[in-house]
Amino acid sequence: MEINTPAVRHGAFAYTWDIVGDPEGAERIAGLGVITVTLQAAYHSVRAITPWHPRHRVVRADHAAAYFRLRPERWRGRLRPYPPDWGVPDEDRFGTALAALAAAGLRAEAWLVLTHSSVLGRRARDLTVTNAYGESYPHALCPAQPAVHDYAITLVGEVCEQYDVPALMLEACGWLGMEHAGQHEKTSGAHLSDCGRALLSICLCPACRRGLAGRGLDVEELARDVRAAVDAELQRGVPAGTSLDDALGPERARALYDHRARVIADLVRAVAEPAGGRELLLMATDDPQVTGPDVGIDLASFDAPVDGYVLKCWGREEEALARVKAAAGRTGVPLVANVTVLEDGHARVPDLAADLIAAGARQLRYYHAGLGSPARLASLRAAARISRENEC
Ligand SMILES: [Zn+2]
């Protein structure tokens, strides 16, 4: 008789407030059939529904926060994470949730958002992403800044020193660009193209200027050209181009991508030290032009000790499948498909999960154990039953 041990690791994302203060929270997640939980350890601001919690329904996390135990003496420099003051009070929400998940038989990995913190960016504008107009984006700390790098390493180090977690999932382990979904956005009406947005997402802070100049770029000329291309599109409707290669010329685009790849790889390598052998799962997009929570890199050439690339498979199914299939052909690093059950087509998620596995995904993470309705969680539960053995 075949033993039904899934070869594919299924997991679900969860917030600490889905578990802390709810005696049944961890068991409820275990009931989804997943074996691992990607648990919020450091996270940006958010407003979340908590359908099941005995003490709250809507949690408003007003600012980015660290959910693990903060040891003030460990934080040097200007960037220090804030504790949360929402949800059920607990000085160590991550630890409390982790213990509850372990008691429910679940493995948990630490979900760490590294460079996305408006509360820190507003207080340290000189450490944030700065566009070609000299305007800073407070939601985006620039990873080329040594102080940001050190802050990210300390975040990871503090989690690894204090908790026994086998893996870390790194979100925003690079640049966020101009997009900031958390705000009331007023930039979409201008019909700025993807390329225009990519141009406005190029960081020209002092650290990035040094990095780019070191690769032979004339940074003043670059800034001027970026402004000219963006203004031409915004003011005269002249498309900025199909890509940054097109808009900047392939040599300058290459230098920018090399700078980014170097900074992101350095950050991952630096994180690997305190991680001490824990699995590193990097939220990534196989496109060096992209900035955002899934860092844009060239999967075929990215050189850092990563144990898995987490690829977002939200939105159109065929595109997600094509993305995973293409990525599987370009890297030997295992692929983790990040699938949402929060969209209307959630009933398709079990089939999508099987297709993603066939396309090359070795693990799946479902978004989100805490936010889903009963019907959506039923889709998650059905997907988590799919194993490599029972695919056709
Ligand atoms: Zn920068």
mmCIF file of C-alpha atoms and ligand atoms in Angstrom:
data_model
loop_
_atom_site.group_PDB
_atom_site.id
_atom_site.type_symbol
_atom_site.label_atom_id
_atom_site.label_comp_id
_atom_site.label_asym_id
_atom_site.label_seq_id
_atom_site.Cartn_x
_atom_site.Cartn_y
_atom_site.Cartn_z
ATOM 1 C CA MET A 1 0.000 0.000 0.000
ATOM 2 C CA GLU A 2 1.277 3.417 -0.865
ATOM 3 C CA ILE A 3 2.145 5.582 2.088
ATOM 4 C CA ASN A 4 0.699 8.997 1.518
ATOM 5 C CA THR A 5 3.642 11.180 2.472
ATOM 6 C CA PRO A 6 3.580 14.338 0.421
ATOM 7 C CA ALA A 7 6.921 14.974 -1.232
ATOM 8 C CA VAL A 8 5.851 18.547 -1.767
ATOM 9 C CA ARG A 9 5.928 20.812 1.244
ATOM 10 C CA HIS A 10 2.716 22.747 1.668
ATOM 11 C CA GLY A 11 2.591 25.728 3.966
ATOM 12 C CA ALA A 12 0.402 28.689 4.757
ATOM 13 C CA PHE A 13 1.119 32.272 5.647
ATOM 14 C CA ALA A 14 -0.139 33.468 9.033
ATOM 15 C CA TYR A 15 0.050 36.550 11.189
ATOM 16 C CA THR A 16 0.945 36.318 14.852
ATOM 17 C CA TRP A 17 -2.467 37.787 15.738
ATOM 18 C CA ASP A 18 -4.136 34.833 14.041
ATOM 19 C CA ILE A 19 -2.705 32.704 16.853
ATOM 20 C CA VAL A 20 -1.788 34.800 19.907
ATOM 21 C CA GLY A 21 -4.742 35.012 22.289
ATOM 22 C CA ASP A 22 -6.717 32.381 20.387
ATOM 23 C CA PRO A 23 -6.394 28.984 22.113
ATOM 24 C CA GLU A 24 -7.665 27.290 18.946
ATOM 25 C CA GLY A 25 -5.709 29.311 16.387
ATOM 26 C CA ALA A 26 -2.786 26.923 15.877
ATOM 27 C CA GLU A 27 -5.014 23.848 15.760
ATOM 28 C CA ARG A 28 -7.207 25.552 13.202
ATOM 29 C CA ILE A 29 -4.195 26.078 10.963
ATOM 30 C CA ALA A 30 -3.053 22.487 11.507
ATOM 31 C CA GLY A 31 -6.525 21.450 10.359
ATOM 32 C CA LEU A 32 -5.764 22.942 6.949
ATOM 33 C CA GLY A 33 -3.421 20.032 6.302
ATOM 34 C CA VAL A 34 -0.302 22.127 5.827
ATOM 35 C CA ILE A 35 2.902 21.093 7.524
ATOM 36 C CA THR A 36 4.584 24.454 7.739
ATOM 37 C CA VAL A 37 3.538 28.002 8.585
ATOM 38 C CA THR A 38 5.216 31.137 7.308
ATOM 39 C CA LEU A 39 4.837 33.205 10.449
ATOM 40 C CA GLN A 40 5.035 36.983 10.607
ATOM 41 C CA ALA A 41 8.224 38.007 12.437
ATOM 42 C CA ALA A 42 8.875 41.490 11.012
ATOM 43 C CA TYR A 43 6.117 43.034 8.956
ATOM 44 C CA HIS A 44 4.920 46.246 7.351
ATOM 45 C CA SER A 45 1.736 48.101 8.291
ATOM 46 C CA VAL A 46 -1.501 46.367 7.389
ATOM 47 C CA ARG A 47 -5.177 46.189 8.264
ATOM 48 C CA ALA A 48 -6.300 42.602 8.582
ATOM 49 C CA ILE A 49 -9.527 40.771 9.211
ATOM 50 C CA THR A 50 -9.431 38.027 11.834
ATOM 51 C CA PRO A 51 -12.622 36.043 11.265
ATOM 52 C CA TRP A 52 -11.993 33.488 13.991
ATOM 53 C CA HIS A 53 -10.332 35.301 16.851
ATOM 54 C CA PRO A 54 -12.196 35.333 20.173
ATOM 55 C CA ARG A 55 -11.064 38.876 21.006
ATOM 56 C CA HIS A 56 -10.866 40.900 17.787
ATOM 57 C CA ARG A 57 -12.161 41.041 14.210
ATOM 58 C CA VAL A 58 -10.109 43.785 12.577
ATOM 59 C CA VAL A 59 -6.467 44.367 13.462
ATOM 60 C CA ARG A 60 -4.931 47.615 12.361
ATOM 61 C CA ALA A 61 -1.159 47.446 12.380
ATOM 62 C CA ASP A 62 -0.455 51.161 12.058
ATOM 63 C CA HIS A 63 3.239 50.843 11.342
ATOM 64 C CA ALA A 64 5.877 48.295 10.462
ATOM 65 C CA ALA A 65 6.830 46.307 13.533
ATOM 66 C CA ALA A 66 8.900 43.447 14.891
ATOM 67 C CA TYR A 67 6.797 40.711 16.455
ATOM 68 C CA PHE A 68 9.697 38.929 18.117
ATOM 69 C CA ARG A 69 11.205 39.854 21.484
ATOM 70 C CA LEU A 70 13.083 43.148 21.110
ATOM 71 C CA ARG A 71 16.351 43.398 22.978
ATOM 72 C CA PRO A 72 17.203 47.126 22.935
ATOM 73 C CA GLU A 73 20.885 46.549 23.628
ATOM 74 C CA ARG A 74 21.234 44.654 20.341
ATOM 75 C CA TRP A 75 20.206 47.575 18.173
ATOM 76 C CA ARG A 76 22.829 50.069 17.159
ATOM 77 C CA GLY A 77 22.405 52.884 14.696
ATOM 78 C CA ARG A 78 19.334 54.867 13.781
ATOM 79 C CA LEU A 79 17.087 52.103 12.513
ATOM 80 C CA ARG A 80 15.395 50.186 15.295
ATOM 81 C CA PRO A 81 12.164 48.312 14.829
ATOM 82 C CA TYR A 82 9.052 49.285 16.747
ATOM 83 C CA PRO A 83 6.997 46.848 18.777
ATOM 84 C CA PRO A 84 3.325 46.420 17.888
ATOM 85 C CA ASP A 85 0.633 47.878 20.118
ATOM 86 C CA TRP A 86 -2.341 46.149 18.502
ATOM 87 C CA GLY A 87 -3.854 42.707 18.826
ATOM 88 C CA VAL A 88 -3.568 40.869 22.126
ATOM 89 C CA PRO A 89 -0.714 42.342 24.223
ATOM 90 C CA ASP A 90 2.330 40.074 24.414
ATOM 91 C CA GLU A 91 5.986 41.086 24.440
ATOM 92 C CA ASP A 92 6.949 38.064 22.394
ATOM 93 C CA ARG A 93 4.148 37.415 19.939
ATOM 94 C CA PHE A 94 6.385 35.493 17.568
ATOM 95 C CA GLY A 95 7.613 33.215 20.359
ATOM 96 C CA THR A 96 4.113 32.674 21.718
ATOM 97 C CA ALA A 97 2.729 31.843 18.271
ATOM 98 C CA LEU A 98 5.711 29.624 17.484
ATOM 99 C CA ALA A 99 5.180 27.588 20.666
ATOM 100 C CA ALA A 100 1.474 27.177 19.888
ATOM 101 C CA LEU A 101 2.238 26.034 16.341
ATOM 102 C CA ALA A 102 4.854 23.554 17.591
ATOM 103 C CA ALA A 103 2.344 22.159 20.091
ATOM 104 C CA ALA A 104 -0.063 21.676 17.172
ATOM 105 C CA GLY A 105 2.628 19.693 15.340
ATOM 106 C CA LEU A 106 3.482 22.406 12.842
ATOM 107 C CA ARG A 107 6.824 23.529 11.553
ATOM 108 C CA ALA A 108 7.166 27.296 11.291
ATOM 109 C CA GLU A 109 9.451 29.582 9.372
ATOM 110 C CA ALA A 110 10.106 33.247 10.139
ATOM 111 C CA TRP A 111 8.598 35.679 7.648
ATOM 112 C CA LEU A 112 10.776 38.763 7.583
ATOM 113 C CA VAL A 113 10.091 41.938 5.638
ATOM 114 C CA LEU A 114 13.443 43.672 5.481
ATOM 115 C CA THR A 115 13.365 47.049 3.711
ATOM 116 C CA HIS A 116 9.702 48.079 3.794
ATOM 117 C CA SER A 117 9.038 50.343 6.777
ATOM 118 C CA SER A 118 7.465 53.768 6.421
ATOM 119 C CA VAL A 119 7.773 54.449 10.124
ATOM 120 C CA LEU A 120 11.561 54.102 9.893
ATOM 121 C CA GLY A 121 11.842 55.697 6.451
ATOM 122 C CA ARG A 122 10.016 58.838 7.569
ATOM 123 C CA ARG A 123 12.544 59.291 10.350
ATOM 124 C CA ALA A 124 15.566 58.567 8.159
ATOM 125 C CA ARG A 125 14.789 60.030 4.757
ATOM 126 C CA ASP A 126 18.457 59.931 3.786
ATOM 127 C CA LEU A 127 18.345 56.107 3.995
ATOM 128 C CA THR A 128 15.364 55.700 1.673
ATOM 129 C CA VAL A 129 15.000 55.107 -2.044
ATOM 130 C CA THR A 130 15.428 58.442 -3.829
ATOM 131 C CA ASN A 131 14.304 58.917 -7.415
ATOM 132 C CA ALA A 132 15.902 60.878 -10.251
ATOM 133 C CA TYR A 133 14.038 64.005 -9.120
ATOM 134 C CA GLY A 134 15.638 63.761 -5.663
ATOM 135 C CA GLU A 135 12.319 62.717 -4.080
ATOM 136 C CA SER A 136 12.500 60.075 -1.423
ATOM 137 C CA TYR A 137 10.076 57.196 -0.895
ATOM 138 C CA PRO A 138 9.727 56.769 2.859
ATOM 139 C CA HIS A 139 8.129 53.321 2.521
ATOM 140 C CA ALA A 140 11.340 51.990 0.951
ATOM 141 C CA LEU A 141 14.634 51.748 2.799
ATOM 142 C CA CYS A 142 17.514 51.461 0.320
ATOM 143 C CA PRO A 143 19.465 48.211 0.780
ATOM 144 C CA ALA A 144 22.624 49.798 -0.670
ATOM 145 C CA GLN A 145 22.827 51.967 2.460
ATOM 146 C CA PRO A 146 25.138 50.367 5.034
ATOM 147 C CA ALA A 147 22.779 51.349 7.875
ATOM 148 C CA VAL A 148 19.883 49.549 6.162
ATOM 149 C CA HIS A 149 22.056 46.515 5.506
ATOM 150 C CA ASP A 150 23.038 46.395 9.196
ATOM 151 C CA TYR A 151 19.427 46.813 10.270
ATOM 152 C CA ALA A 152 18.336 43.881 8.089
ATOM 153 C CA ILE A 153 21.136 41.670 9.424
ATOM 154 C CA THR A 154 20.186 42.536 13.002
ATOM 155 C CA LEU A 155 16.540 41.668 12.305
ATOM 156 C CA VAL A 156 17.576 38.259 11.045
ATOM 157 C CA GLY A 157 20.185 37.759 13.772
ATOM 158 C CA GLU A 158 17.748 38.530 16.552
ATOM 159 C CA VAL A 159 15.228 36.008 15.254
ATOM 160 C CA CYS A 160 17.863 33.313 14.732
ATOM 161 C CA GLU A 161 19.471 33.797 18.136
ATOM 162 C CA GLN A 162 16.203 33.657 20.010
ATOM 163 C CA TYR A 163 14.137 31.057 18.202
ATOM 164 C CA ASP A 164 14.517 27.593 16.853
ATOM 165 C CA VAL A 165 13.148 28.042 13.337
ATOM 166 C CA PRO A 166 14.372 25.891 10.448
ATOM 167 C CA ALA A 167 13.817 28.476 7.729
ATOM 168 C CA LEU A 168 13.507 32.172 6.978
ATOM 169 C CA MET A 169 11.363 33.683 4.262
ATOM 170 C CA LEU A 170 12.806 36.983 3.138
ATOM 171 C CA GLU A 171 10.444 39.578 1.726
ATOM 172 C CA ALA A 172 11.617 42.969 0.414
ATOM 173 C CA CYS A 173 15.235 41.781 0.459
ATOM 174 C CA GLY A 174 16.136 44.531 -2.007
ATOM 175 C CA TRP A 175 14.522 47.666 -3.357
ATOM 176 C CA LEU A 176 10.918 48.616 -3.244
ATOM 177 C CA GLY A 177 10.220 51.054 -6.038
ATOM 178 C CA MET A 178 7.657 53.783 -6.356
ATOM 179 C CA GLU A 179 4.675 51.466 -5.911
ATOM 180 C CA HIS A 180 3.250 51.518 -2.445
ATOM 181 C CA ALA A 181 -0.015 49.661 -2.282
ATOM 182 C CA GLY A 182 -0.499 50.546 1.377
ATOM 183 C CA GLN A 183 -1.201 54.193 0.622
ATOM 184 C CA HIS A 184 -4.174 55.813 -0.996
ATOM 185 C CA GLU A 185 -2.553 55.731 -4.400
ATOM 186 C CA LYS A 186 -2.977 58.760 -6.623
ATOM 187 C CA THR A 187 -0.492 57.832 -9.315
ATOM 188 C CA SER A 188 -2.489 55.416 -11.449
ATOM 189 C CA GLY A 189 -4.582 58.010 -13.325
ATOM 190 C CA ALA A 190 -1.540 59.294 -15.173
ATOM 191 C CA HIS A 191 -1.296 55.986 -17.072
ATOM 192 C CA LEU A 192 2.378 55.671 -16.380
ATOM 193 C CA SER A 193 3.709 52.632 -18.244
ATOM 194 C CA ASP A 194 5.583 49.780 -16.578
ATOM 195 C CA CYS A 195 8.751 51.251 -17.982
ATOM 196 C CA GLY A 196 7.884 54.699 -16.632
ATOM 197 C CA ARG A 197 7.309 53.164 -13.222
ATOM 198 C CA ALA A 198 10.583 51.263 -13.461
ATOM 199 C CA LEU A 199 12.356 54.542 -14.256
ATOM 200 C CA LEU A 200 10.779 56.188 -11.218
ATOM 201 C CA SER A 201 11.865 53.194 -9.138
ATOM 202 C CA ILE A 202 15.567 53.599 -9.871
ATOM 203 C CA CYS A 203 17.248 54.612 -6.638
ATOM 204 C CA LEU A 204 19.789 57.422 -6.896
ATOM 205 C CA CYS A 205 20.468 57.880 -3.207
ATOM 206 C CA PRO A 206 24.103 58.628 -2.310
ATOM 207 C CA ALA A 207 24.915 54.934 -1.800
ATOM 208 C CA CYS A 208 23.378 53.929 -5.137
ATOM 209 C CA ARG A 209 25.084 56.853 -6.882
ATOM 210 C CA ARG A 210 28.416 55.570 -5.582
ATOM 211 C CA GLY A 211 27.573 52.028 -6.656
ATOM 212 C CA LEU A 212 26.523 53.091 -10.142
ATOM 213 C CA ALA A 213 29.452 55.470 -10.617
ATOM 214 C CA GLY A 214 31.714 52.578 -9.643
ATOM 215 C CA ARG A 215 30.311 50.733 -12.642
ATOM 216 C CA GLY A 216 31.277 53.539 -14.958
ATOM 217 C CA LEU A 217 27.938 55.332 -15.153
ATOM 218 C CA ASP A 218 27.633 59.090 -15.407
ATOM 219 C CA VAL A 219 25.009 59.395 -12.689
ATOM 220 C CA GLU A 220 24.051 63.009 -13.424
ATOM 221 C CA GLU A 221 23.449 62.130 -17.044
ATOM 222 C CA LEU A 222 21.442 59.074 -15.984
ATOM 223 C CA ALA A 223 19.260 61.165 -13.665
ATOM 224 C CA ARG A 224 18.708 63.719 -16.433
ATOM 225 C CA ASP A 225 17.741 61.043 -18.945
ATOM 226 C CA VAL A 226 15.376 59.363 -16.493
ATOM 227 C CA ARG A 227 13.646 62.675 -15.815
ATOM 228 C CA ALA A 228 13.414 63.468 -19.522
ATOM 229 C CA ALA A 229 11.884 60.059 -20.329
ATOM 230 C CA VAL A 230 9.386 60.221 -17.465
ATOM 231 C CA ASP A 231 8.400 63.808 -18.270
ATOM 232 C CA ALA A 232 7.984 62.984 -21.961
ATOM 233 C CA GLU A 233 5.566 60.229 -21.041
ATOM 234 C CA LEU A 234 3.675 62.157 -18.372
ATOM 235 C CA GLN A 235 3.455 65.450 -20.207
ATOM 236 C CA ARG A 236 3.428 64.547 -23.897
ATOM 237 C CA GLY A 237 2.255 60.954 -23.904
ATOM 238 C CA VAL A 238 5.499 59.693 -25.476
ATOM 239 C CA PRO A 239 6.071 56.132 -24.184
ATOM 240 C CA ALA A 240 9.242 55.839 -22.121
ATOM 241 C CA GLY A 241 10.043 52.518 -23.780
ATOM 242 C CA THR A 242 9.266 48.855 -23.542
ATOM 243 C CA SER A 243 11.869 48.227 -20.852
ATOM 244 C CA LEU A 244 14.761 49.884 -19.049
ATOM 245 C CA ASP A 245 17.075 48.381 -21.675
ATOM 246 C CA ASP A 246 15.112 50.297 -24.223
ATOM 247 C CA ALA A 247 14.789 53.532 -22.238
ATOM 248 C CA LEU A 248 18.345 53.735 -20.891
ATOM 249 C CA GLY A 249 20.270 51.692 -23.418
ATOM 250 C CA PRO A 250 21.412 48.132 -22.715
ATOM 251 C CA GLU A 251 24.773 49.115 -21.217
ATOM 252 C CA ARG A 252 23.351 51.424 -18.611
ATOM 253 C CA ALA A 253 20.525 49.015 -17.817
ATOM 254 C CA ARG A 254 23.118 46.250 -17.370
ATOM 255 C CA ALA A 255 25.142 48.400 -14.964
ATOM 256 C CA LEU A 256 21.988 49.124 -12.945
ATOM 257 C CA TYR A 257 21.051 45.436 -12.810
ATOM 258 C CA ASP A 258 24.591 44.484 -11.818
ATOM 259 C CA HIS A 259 24.532 47.040 -9.019
ATOM 260 C CA ARG A 260 21.212 45.690 -7.776
ATOM 261 C CA ALA A 261 22.260 42.045 -8.033
ATOM 262 C CA ARG A 262 25.439 42.785 -6.131
ATOM 263 C CA VAL A 263 23.639 44.582 -3.278
ATOM 264 C CA ILE A 264 20.902 41.935 -3.007
ATOM 265 C CA ALA A 265 23.400 39.063 -3.140
ATOM 266 C CA ASP A 266 25.573 40.775 -0.510
ATOM 267 C CA LEU A 267 22.528 41.135 1.717
ATOM 268 C CA VAL A 268 21.544 37.480 1.299
ATOM 269 C CA ARG A 269 25.126 36.381 1.981
ATOM 270 C CA ALA A 270 25.257 38.564 5.084
ATOM 271 C CA VAL A 271 21.911 37.171 6.257
ATOM 272 C CA ALA A 272 23.196 33.629 5.737
ATOM 273 C CA GLU A 273 25.754 34.128 8.508
ATOM 274 C CA PRO A 274 23.390 34.648 11.435
ATOM 275 C CA ALA A 275 20.978 32.210 9.746
ATOM 276 C CA GLY A 276 23.573 29.538 10.430
ATOM 277 C CA GLY A 277 22.363 26.827 8.081
ATOM 278 C CA ARG A 278 18.667 27.633 8.247
ATOM 279 C CA GLU A 279 16.907 27.472 4.904
ATOM 280 C CA LEU A 280 16.765 30.823 3.166
ATOM 281 C CA LEU A 281 13.709 31.337 0.997
ATOM 282 C CA LEU A 282 13.904 34.486 -1.091
ATOM 283 C CA MET A 283 10.777 36.123 -2.474
ATOM 284 C CA ALA A 284 11.905 36.906 -5.994
ATOM 285 C CA THR A 285 10.912 37.724 -9.558
ATOM 286 C CA ASP A 286 12.982 36.559 -12.502
ATOM 287 C CA ASP A 287 13.310 40.055 -13.929
ATOM 288 C CA PRO A 288 16.059 42.436 -12.820
ATOM 289 C CA GLN A 289 13.983 45.440 -13.874
ATOM 290 C CA VAL A 290 11.404 44.728 -11.174
ATOM 291 C CA THR A 291 11.468 46.339 -7.752
ATOM 292 C CA GLY A 292 9.114 45.356 -4.967
ATOM 293 C CA PRO A 293 8.547 42.860 -2.171
ATOM 294 C CA ASP A 294 9.625 40.082 -4.572
ATOM 295 C CA VAL A 295 13.084 41.278 -5.531
ATOM 296 C CA GLY A 296 13.918 41.463 -9.207
ATOM 297 C CA ILE A 297 16.944 39.328 -10.027
ATOM 298 C CA ASP A 298 18.225 37.213 -12.874
ATOM 299 C CA LEU A 299 17.586 33.720 -11.513
ATOM 300 C CA ALA A 300 20.065 32.145 -13.902
ATOM 301 C CA SER A 301 23.014 34.205 -12.709
ATOM 302 C CA PHE A 302 22.086 35.280 -9.166
ATOM 303 C CA ASP A 303 24.886 34.176 -6.910
ATOM 304 C CA ALA A 304 24.008 33.827 -3.232
ATOM 305 C CA PRO A 305 23.236 30.933 -0.873
ATOM 306 C CA VAL A 306 19.480 30.666 -1.419
ATOM 307 C CA ASP A 307 17.585 27.436 -0.678
ATOM 308 C CA GLY A 308 14.437 28.405 -2.510
ATOM 309 C CA TYR A 309 13.041 31.142 -4.709
ATOM 310 C CA VAL A 310 9.504 32.064 -3.728
ATOM 311 C CA LEU A 311 7.647 33.009 -6.906
ATOM 312 C CA LYS A 312 4.333 34.826 -6.694
ATOM 313 C CA CYS A 313 1.652 32.870 -8.563
ATOM 314 C CA TRP A 314 -1.248 35.219 -7.967
ATOM 315 C CA GLY A 315 -3.411 36.501 -10.786
ATOM 316 C CA ARG A 316 -3.687 34.792 -14.155
ATOM 317 C CA GLU A 317 -3.039 31.054 -13.909
ATOM 318 C CA GLU A 318 -1.423 30.551 -17.292
ATOM 319 C CA GLU A 319 1.034 33.356 -16.601
ATOM 320 C CA ALA A 320 1.910 31.907 -13.210
ATOM 321 C CA LEU A 321 2.477 28.481 -14.729
ATOM 322 C CA ALA A 322 4.606 29.907 -17.499
ATOM 323 C CA ARG A 323 6.636 31.826 -14.918
ATOM 324 C CA VAL A 324 7.332 28.731 -12.832
ATOM 325 C CA LYS A 325 8.093 26.604 -15.867
ATOM 326 C CA ALA A 326 10.510 29.200 -17.221
ATOM 327 C CA ALA A 327 12.175 29.638 -13.833
ATOM 328 C CA ALA A 328 12.603 25.866 -13.439
ATOM 329 C CA GLY A 329 14.507 25.887 -16.712
ATOM 330 C CA ARG A 330 16.780 28.690 -15.591
ATOM 331 C CA THR A 331 17.832 27.690 -12.101
ATOM 332 C CA GLY A 332 18.482 24.538 -10.137
ATOM 333 C CA VAL A 333 17.432 26.270 -6.916
ATOM 334 C CA PRO A 334 14.124 24.785 -5.666
ATOM 335 C CA LEU A 335 11.052 26.858 -6.426
ATOM 336 C CA VAL A 336 8.349 27.709 -3.925
ATOM 337 C CA ALA A 337 5.031 28.782 -5.439
ATOM 338 C CA ASN A 338 3.241 31.510 -3.491
ATOM 339 C CA VAL A 339 -0.449 30.961 -4.236
ATOM 340 C CA THR A 340 -3.374 33.000 -2.956
ATOM 341 C CA VAL A 341 -6.736 31.576 -1.978
ATOM 342 C CA LEU A 342 -8.074 35.080 -1.415
ATOM 343 C CA GLU A 343 -9.134 35.657 -5.025
ATOM 344 C CA ASP A 344 -12.489 34.759 -6.570
ATOM 345 C CA GLY A 345 -11.081 31.801 -8.484
ATOM 346 C CA HIS A 346 -9.991 30.040 -5.270
ATOM 347 C CA ALA A 347 -11.876 26.854 -6.175
ATOM 348 C CA ARG A 348 -9.259 26.376 -8.915
ATOM 349 C CA VAL A 349 -6.379 26.479 -6.434
ATOM 350 C CA PRO A 350 -6.097 22.677 -5.931
ATOM 351 C CA ASP A 351 -5.803 22.177 -9.710
ATOM 352 C CA LEU A 352 -3.437 25.108 -9.961
ATOM 353 C CA ALA A 353 -1.294 23.626 -7.192
ATOM 354 C CA ALA A 354 -1.058 20.319 -9.082
ATOM 355 C CA ASP A 355 -0.144 22.167 -12.273
ATOM 356 C CA LEU A 356 2.489 24.228 -10.469
ATOM 357 C CA ILE A 357 4.035 21.075 -9.050
ATOM 358 C CA ALA A 358 4.092 19.558 -12.526
ATOM 359 C CA ALA A 359 5.681 22.780 -13.799
ATOM 360 C CA GLY A 360 8.515 22.452 -11.301
ATOM 361 C CA ALA A 361 7.425 23.908 -7.947
ATOM 362 C CA ARG A 362 8.845 21.897 -5.056
ATOM 363 C CA GLN A 363 6.960 23.687 -2.308
ATOM 364 C CA LEU A 364 3.781 25.722 -2.009
ATOM 365 C CA ARG A 365 2.791 28.490 0.337
ATOM 366 C CA TYR A 366 -0.829 29.507 0.495
ATOM 367 C CA TYR A 367 -1.900 33.020 1.263
ATOM 368 C CA HIS A 368 -3.440 33.179 3.845
ATOM 369 C CA ALA A 369 -4.433 30.969 6.795
ATOM 370 C CA GLY A 370 -5.839 33.842 8.816
ATOM 371 C CA LEU A 371 -7.585 35.911 6.170
ATOM 372 C CA GLY A 372 -9.561 33.231 4.340
ATOM 373 C CA SER A 373 -13.298 32.621 4.500
ATOM 374 C CA PRO A 374 -14.514 29.032 5.141
ATOM 375 C CA ALA A 375 -14.887 28.419 1.382
ATOM 376 C CA ARG A 376 -11.419 29.772 0.636
ATOM 377 C CA LEU A 377 -9.836 27.757 3.418
ATOM 378 C CA ALA A 378 -11.608 24.664 2.051
ATOM 379 C CA SER A 379 -9.795 25.290 -1.245
ATOM 380 C CA LEU A 380 -6.533 25.626 0.656
ATOM 381 C CA ARG A 381 -7.208 22.363 2.487
ATOM 382 C CA ALA A 382 -7.914 20.560 -0.779
ATOM 383 C CA ALA A 383 -4.746 21.939 -2.371
ATOM 384 C CA ALA A 384 -2.589 20.912 0.577
ATOM 385 C CA ARG A 385 -3.588 17.267 -0.022
ATOM 386 C CA ILE A 386 -1.941 17.248 -3.400
ATOM 387 C CA SER A 387 1.371 15.491 -3.469
ATOM 388 C CA ARG A 388 3.901 14.696 -6.107
ATOM 389 C CA GLU A 389 2.717 11.069 -6.003
ATOM 390 C CA ASN A 390 -0.869 11.704 -6.956
ATOM 391 C CA GLU A 391 -0.275 14.083 -9.820
ATOM 392 C CA CYS A 392 -0.761 12.544 -13.216
HETATM 393 ZN ZN ZN B 1 19.778 53.707 -2.966
#
